[in-house]
Amino acid sequence: MKLMVKGVYRVALICKKEKLKDIAKKLIKEEVYEPKKVEKEYGGPYVDSSLIKGIGYENHIREALQKIGRKVNIAFKFDEMESIIIEVVEKIERLKKEGWKGKIDDVEMAKIWASLEYIEYLKLVKKVMDKDEKLDSFVLLEGWSDARGIEVLRGMLGKDIQVFEHIEDSRAPTKVENGNYWSVFDPLIELYPPFKYGTINISPIIGLSFLFIFGMMFANIVDGTIVFLITSVLFTRKKDKMYALGALMGLSSVAFGLVFEGCTLCGIQPFYPVFEEPIKFLVLVMGFAFIHQIIGNILGIANNLAIGERKDAAFRAMSVLIYVIAVGYVLGSEALMVGSGILALLLLLYSGLEKATEMPHILSHFISYARIFAIGISHYTIVSVVGGLLQTFLGNGVVFIGSLLFAHFIVIFIEGIIAFVHTLRLCILEFGTKAVVSGDASFTPIRFNKKHIEW
Amino acid sequence: MIESELLRILAAVLSIGIPGVGSAYAMQRIGELSESLLEKEEKGFFTNSLIFSVLAETPAIYGLLVGLIVLVSSGSFAEAQGIVAVLASIAVAIPGAAAAYAIGLVSQAALVAVKENRRLFGKSLIFAALPEAIAIYGLIVALLFLNGVGIIGTGTTPSIVNVEKVALATLVTALSGLVAIFIGRVAVSGIKSLAKDEGTFGQSLIIAVLPESIALYILITVLLILTNSGFI
């Protein structure tokens, strides 16, 4: 596992269409590109406008066109595109002079103008291509790459290929590099806003939190086993990390199922039977919330300090002290409450009084964990009802097993999605806003482009 | 005794019926839009639509859950238990129906965004799930009501139940349903922003969650009322 790596190069690769397959094979071998997408997207020259500075220019142009009542096809032809942009800009300017009060502001105008930069970029690509008369067709491959990736590409590309290198951008993207084991959490981490350069990679803690919370919400041996088996088979066949994560979620569900419900068939008594006494479960969940939020804030403090954001670190430290005050209240220790209170106030003053507006979130994020209790109870009750209904088939083995599987598949599909989404929410919002310091642009790995432009 | 049994059935009807209608309406809206956007080659989009529909169904499941608990609980109800069961069903029903409506609203925006850009599915799903929080808070309150009068859990039935306080807690919980619609509206804007620039996800999410704070304060108020009434 490594800390954050900054991508510094933008690569545009041009080659003969016929050579694409060979290059694709090499890229796959080097794991620069995902195999499935190469096969799916292969077929002609492609350009993905959204990769250029991260803005979907075509969308802006399309919106502008709609506002002035001009209809266009979904795919622009390159030659048309430049004239369309100019036409749009000129028409809007003319309408404005005539007193038109349409909804196109200066920002949108700037975006439309910026589209011309995109056209210039494409022209540059075409100019390079035109140098070689034999190069009558080409494929554009672009994206960010780190220095290592550039070396890999250089080592395997032939003479017909050009590589553009753009030295470090002021907002060059960041990427998280996880080792073999922790990369199972990559599908989760990709949902987070990009981590700031120089901060600590907390993917393992996020991943483990995710499994823990999901397990509590979806605790059941049968459901967990089914999820584990299905996702394991799918992972073996498709090698998609999402399925590996699914298998771990299944295991977590089984583990918490054993702890909370036990296993009647195996003769295992529940270690902590929370569902019989819902309040006990609520207390457990809120205890977890307490610890989880403190861990999140401590990680956030470390991240803030790592990049020199002392005021933000002070605010997070103050959040921790709020929890210490709560401990003081429970223990009846006035000294702890007063001491922490004074320190918290000083930290708040240091971090800036405007931060006080964020204080209610300390409480609201803590209470928000109560959803684990509600979804956990809901899942348990539904499974119990299903179990009760299936008792009538107990005498007939085949029918019983068939009905059991069918019923659990439905429960997994509905309750599993609910538990999954709310676990994501807790990890991204309630925990993520404490532990993660985000803000940089996201890393777009080198890839074949999606949109087809005819020259 | 008959009255209590009627209250039990009334509780089940309210908790199953009201959020059920809300969910059905949301699913209808999502379904209509999905069908208009579906294309034969796009199998993934069909699955996405299905997942958004399931999300809209969730408040109905929470209502069903409370209804089932009330219906299958053993023994006959005391009058206070019956009244609290009806109040619990209102607490889960009104916020549930509002949440379902809001989920429908957000899911429609999400479907359009996902149709344009498949990579937005995961992030859109989180936005679509935001209003559901209100249904969950309703469910938490309902479960605490039922636990408080011994309909669930192993706790004993309190000899005196302060029905007036429970009714006030129900009223404030039902009101929190409105928050779901407000969250839904902000979440729709969040998805629009996401569709324009994926990088705005973090900020849009935080803005969309802000109205939920009010629902959480309501939940805290209800918890305090219940603590004060000896329910917790």
XYZ file of N, CA, C and O in Angstrom, chain A residues 215 218-225 252-276 380 383-384 408:
152
model
N -22.407 -5.465 7.870
C -22.659 -6.688 8.635
C -23.720 -6.477 9.708
O -24.606 -7.308 9.898
N -27.135 -6.125 8.017
C -27.608 -7.248 7.202
C -27.198 -8.578 7.846
O -26.831 -9.528 7.164
N -27.262 -8.616 9.172
C -26.788 -9.802 9.888
C -27.723 -10.994 9.688
O -28.857 -10.969 10.137
N -27.264 -11.975 8.966
C -28.029 -13.218 8.826
C -27.146 -14.275 8.153
O -26.515 -13.989 7.127
N -27.134 -15.458 8.727
C -26.232 -16.491 8.194
C -26.637 -16.928 6.783
O -25.798 -17.024 5.886
N -27.932 -17.170 6.594
C -28.378 -17.675 5.283
C -28.155 -16.610 4.199
O -27.560 -16.884 3.146
N -28.603 -15.381 4.467
C -28.434 -14.309 3.477
C -26.956 -14.078 3.174
O -26.561 -13.938 2.010
N -26.154 -14.040 4.243
C -24.718 -13.799 4.067
C -24.075 -14.899 3.243
O -23.256 -14.624 2.361
N -24.447 -16.145 3.522
C -23.852 -17.268 2.788
C -24.225 -17.192 1.313
O -23.372 -17.402 0.435
N -19.150 -10.840 6.196
C -19.440 -9.965 7.328
C -20.867 -10.213 7.835
O -21.116 -10.262 9.045
N -21.774 -10.412 6.875
C -23.170 -10.694 7.230
C -23.278 -12.006 8.016
O -24.008 -12.098 9.010
N -22.515 -13.011 7.583
C -22.520 -14.306 8.286
C -21.968 -14.121 9.702
O -22.552 -14.619 10.682
N -20.848 -13.387 9.808
C -20.207 -13.211 11.113
C -21.163 -12.519 12.100
O -21.353 -12.987 13.230
N -21.783 -11.434 11.645
C -22.702 -10.728 12.541
C -23.973 -11.543 12.787
O -24.578 -11.437 13.849
N -24.354 -12.358 11.802
C -25.495 -13.252 11.988
C -25.234 -14.215 13.138
O -26.104 -14.464 13.984
N -24.012 -14.757 13.184
C -23.651 -15.677 14.262
C -23.659 -14.964 15.614
O -24.138 -15.511 16.609
N -23.131 -13.750 15.626
C -23.037 -13.014 16.894
C -24.431 -12.626 17.400
O -24.762 -12.803 18.567
N -25.267 -12.122 16.498
C -26.572 -11.585 16.914
C -27.665 -12.656 17.017
O -28.557 -12.565 17.847
N -27.609 -13.630 16.108
C -28.728 -14.596 16.040
C -28.316 -16.022 16.371
O -29.182 -16.864 16.640
N -27.019 -16.324 16.283
C -26.561 -17.700 16.471
C -26.950 -18.557 15.274
O -27.345 -18.050 14.231
N -26.831 -19.875 15.432
C -27.202 -20.777 14.340
C -27.948 -21.962 14.936
O -27.352 -22.804 15.628
N -29.239 -21.994 14.713
C -30.069 -23.043 15.312
C -29.643 -24.417 14.816
O -29.527 -25.365 15.611
N -29.409 -24.531 13.495
C -29.047 -25.830 12.916
C -27.698 -26.332 13.436
O -27.511 -27.528 13.648
N -26.745 -25.378 13.628
C -25.410 -25.795 14.093
C -25.339 -25.861 15.618
O -24.299 -26.213 16.183
N -26.397 -25.462 16.289
C -26.405 -25.502 17.753
C -25.568 -24.403 18.386
O -25.102 -24.542 19.512
N -25.359 -23.304 17.645
C -24.577 -22.187 18.209
C -25.539 -21.135 18.768
O -26.432 -20.666 18.058
N -25.324 -20.825 20.022
C -26.158 -19.807 20.656
C -25.644 -18.412 20.271
O -24.441 -18.223 20.083
N -26.553 -17.441 20.138
C -26.070 -16.083 19.816
C -25.199 -15.527 20.938
O -25.530 -15.688 22.113
N -24.098 -14.902 20.526
C -23.178 -14.345 21.509
C -23.762 -13.070 22.134
O -23.595 -12.797 23.306
N -24.442 -12.322 21.330
C -25.002 -11.046 21.792
C -26.376 -10.852 21.130
O -26.493 -10.175 20.118
N -27.415 -11.476 21.689
C -28.735 -11.488 21.010
C -29.461 -10.150 21.077
O -30.377 -9.973 21.872
N -29.056 -9.244 20.221
C -29.603 -7.886 20.298
C -31.038 -7.766 19.797
O -31.777 -6.879 20.213
N -31.412 -8.657 18.890
C -32.731 -8.473 18.267
C -33.890 -8.804 19.209
O -35.012 -8.374 18.989
N -33.584 -9.565 20.241
C -34.646 -9.849 21.210
C -34.922 -8.626 22.079
O -36.002 -8.458 22.621
N -34.014 -8.202 10.236
C -34.230 -9.350 11.130
C -35.707 -9.758 11.134
O -36.045 -10.945 11.034
N -36.792 -11.391 7.823
C -36.253 -12.752 7.729
C -37.016 -13.683 8.684
O -37.337 -14.829 8.335
N -37.352 -13.187 9.873
C -38.097 -14.014 10.837
C -39.472 -14.382 10.283
O -39.917 -15.524 10.404
N -35.206 -15.986 0.340
C -34.001 -15.248 0.715
C -33.445 -14.430 -0.448
O -32.866 -13.366 -0.230
